[in-house]
Amino acid sequence: MGYSNLAYKEYLDEQTKISEPVKENPGVRKKKIRNFKPIVYALILSAAAYFMISKNVMLYETQQEIKSKQAELTDLETYTSQRVFELEQSVDLTTIEQIATTRLNMQRPEQYQIEYVSIDREDVTEVTSGEVEGVKNKVNKAADSFKKNIIGIFTLGIK
């Protein structure tokens, strides 16, 4: 068989290769993994978008709640100011005097029951604010200048 045809032998080798079961190529497995990566990226991107949108929705809802509470506060302040005005209008000295004289049987004081007290101006002590503030200001200015001098001494070496 040393004299056999080499071309025929190669032809047979090619036929046997074709008839053998095809083994899975490692490149095909990488393609499957590569097909899976876009799905993972899409899931991550959608999760990030969901969290960003939910954060903005919560912020918007909180702002709307603040606006509604401010409107409610404004309404309550208006109501309170109306009630205070009505209360001030209802307090009338003539009405109070009438109730005191009719219901409580009170009377106005007579002339002999009224006593006046007079205070002489010489007994009044008056403290001027300039003198008190002057002493305080002098102490503060002295303390400030002392601080500036101390700080100036330590900053000379830094420059």
Short mmCIF file of C-alpha atoms in Angstrom, two decimals:
data_model
loop_
_atom_site.label_atom_id
_atom_site.label_comp_id
_atom_site.label_asym_id
_atom_site.label_seq_id
_atom_site.Cartn_x
_atom_site.Cartn_y
_atom_site.Cartn_z
CA MET A 1 0.00 0.00 0.00
CA GLY A 2 2.89 2.23 -0.17
CA TYR A 3 1.95 3.02 -3.74
CA SER A 4 -1.57 4.14 -3.10
CA ASN A 5 -3.05 7.43 -4.20
CA LEU A 6 -2.73 10.21 -1.63
CA ALA A 7 -5.60 12.22 -3.08
CA TYR A 8 -8.01 9.42 -2.44
CA LYS A 9 -6.92 9.20 1.17
CA GLU A 10 -7.60 12.90 1.78
CA TYR A 11 -11.02 12.56 0.16
CA LEU A 12 -11.89 9.77 2.56
CA ASP A 13 -10.62 11.80 5.52
CA GLU A 14 -12.89 14.68 4.51
CA GLN A 15 -15.89 12.35 4.26
CA THR A 16 -15.24 10.92 7.69
CA LYS A 17 -14.94 14.42 9.11
CA ILE A 18 -18.30 15.41 7.71
CA SER A 19 -20.02 12.33 9.00
CA GLU A 20 -18.70 12.84 12.54
CA PRO A 21 -21.02 14.65 14.97
CA VAL A 22 -20.34 18.34 15.06
CA LYS A 23 -18.90 19.47 18.37
CA GLU A 24 -20.15 22.74 19.88
CA ASN A 25 -17.78 25.55 19.19
CA PRO A 26 -16.77 27.65 22.26
CA GLY A 27 -17.51 30.79 20.22
CA VAL A 28 -21.20 29.77 20.02
CA ARG A 29 -21.42 29.73 23.82
CA LYS A 30 -19.99 33.25 23.99
CA LYS A 31 -22.63 34.38 21.49
CA LYS A 32 -25.34 33.04 23.80
CA ILE A 33 -23.84 34.96 26.73
CA ARG A 34 -23.56 38.04 24.56
CA ASN A 35 -27.25 37.74 23.72
CA PHE A 36 -28.02 37.62 27.44
CA LYS A 37 -26.04 40.79 28.30
CA PRO A 38 -28.41 43.27 26.58
CA ILE A 39 -31.28 41.81 28.56
CA VAL A 40 -29.39 42.31 31.83
CA TYR A 41 -28.46 45.87 30.83
CA ALA A 42 -32.07 46.61 29.90
CA LEU A 43 -33.24 45.29 33.28
CA ILE A 44 -30.68 47.38 35.16
CA LEU A 45 -31.56 50.46 33.13
CA SER A 46 -35.29 49.97 33.70
CA ALA A 47 -34.75 49.48 37.45
CA ALA A 48 -32.69 52.68 37.64
CA ALA A 49 -35.34 54.56 35.66
CA TYR A 50 -38.04 53.20 37.97
CA PHE A 51 -36.23 54.42 41.07
CA MET A 52 -35.53 57.84 39.56
CA ILE A 53 -39.15 58.26 38.50
CA SER A 54 -40.47 57.08 41.88
CA LYS A 55 -38.16 59.55 43.66
CA ASN A 56 -39.48 62.39 41.52
CA VAL A 57 -43.07 61.28 42.09
CA MET A 58 -42.53 61.24 45.85
CA LEU A 59 -40.96 64.71 45.66
CA TYR A 60 -43.90 66.01 43.62
CA GLU A 61 -46.42 64.50 46.05
CA THR A 62 -44.59 66.04 49.01
CA GLN A 63 -44.58 69.44 47.33
CA GLN A 64 -48.30 69.17 46.64
CA GLU A 65 -48.93 68.24 50.27
CA ILE A 66 -46.90 71.25 51.41
CA LYS A 67 -48.90 73.53 49.12
CA SER A 68 -52.19 72.15 50.43
CA LYS A 69 -51.04 72.57 54.04
CA GLN A 70 -49.94 76.15 53.31
CA ALA A 71 -53.34 76.88 51.78
CA GLU A 72 -55.01 75.36 54.83
CA LEU A 73 -52.78 77.45 57.10
CA THR A 74 -53.69 80.60 55.19
CA ASP A 75 -57.39 79.78 55.56
CA LEU A 76 -56.98 79.17 59.29
CA GLU A 77 -55.02 82.40 59.75
CA THR A 78 -57.78 84.29 57.94
CA TYR A 79 -60.41 82.64 60.12
CA THR A 80 -58.41 83.45 63.27
CA SER A 81 -57.94 87.08 62.31
CA GLN A 82 -61.69 87.40 61.63
CA ARG A 83 -62.48 85.93 65.04
CA VAL A 84 -60.00 88.26 66.75
CA PHE A 85 -61.58 91.24 64.97
CA GLU A 86 -65.06 90.09 66.04
CA LEU A 87 -63.83 89.67 69.61
CA GLU A 88 -62.33 93.15 69.64
CA GLN A 89 -65.56 94.56 68.26
CA SER A 90 -67.62 92.73 70.84
CA VAL A 91 -65.61 94.22 73.71
CA ASP A 92 -67.37 97.55 74.02
CA LEU A 93 -66.93 99.57 77.21
CA THR A 94 -70.56 100.69 77.23
CA THR A 95 -71.70 97.07 76.98
CA ILE A 96 -69.36 96.06 79.80
CA GLU A 97 -70.61 98.93 81.96
CA GLN A 98 -74.20 98.00 81.26
CA ILE A 99 -73.60 94.34 82.19
CA ALA A 100 -71.72 95.37 85.33
CA THR A 101 -74.51 97.68 86.51
CA THR A 102 -77.47 95.42 85.62
CA ARG A 103 -76.29 91.87 86.25
CA LEU A 104 -73.62 92.38 88.90
CA ASN A 105 -75.24 95.37 90.66
CA MET A 106 -72.00 97.34 90.51
CA GLN A 107 -71.88 101.11 90.76
CA ARG A 108 -69.49 103.78 89.59
CA PRO A 109 -67.32 105.14 92.41
CA GLU A 110 -68.56 108.31 94.04
CA GLN A 111 -66.44 111.46 94.11
CA TYR A 112 -65.45 110.98 97.75
CA GLN A 113 -64.17 107.43 97.00
CA ILE A 114 -61.66 108.64 94.41
CA GLU A 115 -58.16 109.51 95.61
CA TYR A 116 -55.45 111.04 93.46
CA VAL A 117 -51.76 110.43 94.06
CA SER A 118 -49.22 112.95 92.86
CA ILE A 119 -45.57 112.10 92.31
CA ASP A 120 -42.92 114.79 92.40
CA ARG A 121 -40.49 114.83 89.50
CA GLU A 122 -37.54 115.21 91.82
CA ASP A 123 -38.04 111.70 93.16
CA VAL A 124 -37.63 110.11 89.74
CA THR A 125 -34.33 108.49 88.87
CA GLU A 126 -33.33 108.47 85.24
CA VAL A 127 -30.52 106.44 83.68
CA THR A 128 -29.39 107.43 80.25
CA SER A 129 -28.74 104.61 77.88
CA GLY A 130 -25.66 106.28 76.41
CA GLU A 131 -23.66 106.05 79.61
CA VAL A 132 -24.52 102.41 80.21
CA GLU A 133 -23.87 101.42 76.62
CA GLY A 134 -20.71 103.51 76.61
CA VAL A 135 -19.10 101.40 79.34
CA LYS A 136 -20.18 98.21 77.68
CA ASN A 137 -18.96 99.37 74.30
CA LYS A 138 -15.58 100.38 75.73
CA VAL A 139 -15.09 96.92 77.23
CA ASN A 140 -16.14 95.23 73.97
CA LYS A 141 -13.82 97.43 71.90
CA ALA A 142 -10.91 96.67 74.22
CA ALA A 143 -11.58 92.93 73.97
CA ASP A 144 -11.87 93.10 70.17
CA SER A 145 -8.60 95.01 69.81
CA PHE A 146 -6.89 92.50 72.12
CA LYS A 147 -8.14 89.61 69.94
CA LYS A 148 -6.95 91.36 66.76
CA ASN A 149 -3.51 91.95 68.26
CA ILE A 150 -3.15 88.32 69.33
CA ILE A 151 -4.31 87.07 65.94
CA GLY A 152 -1.97 89.54 64.22
CA ILE A 153 1.02 88.22 66.14
CA PHE A 154 0.37 84.63 65.05
CA THR A 155 -0.40 85.50 61.42
CA LEU A 156 2.85 87.41 60.90
CA GLY A 157 4.81 84.15 60.88
CA ILE A 158 2.41 82.53 58.41
CA LYS A 159 2.75 85.11 55.65
#
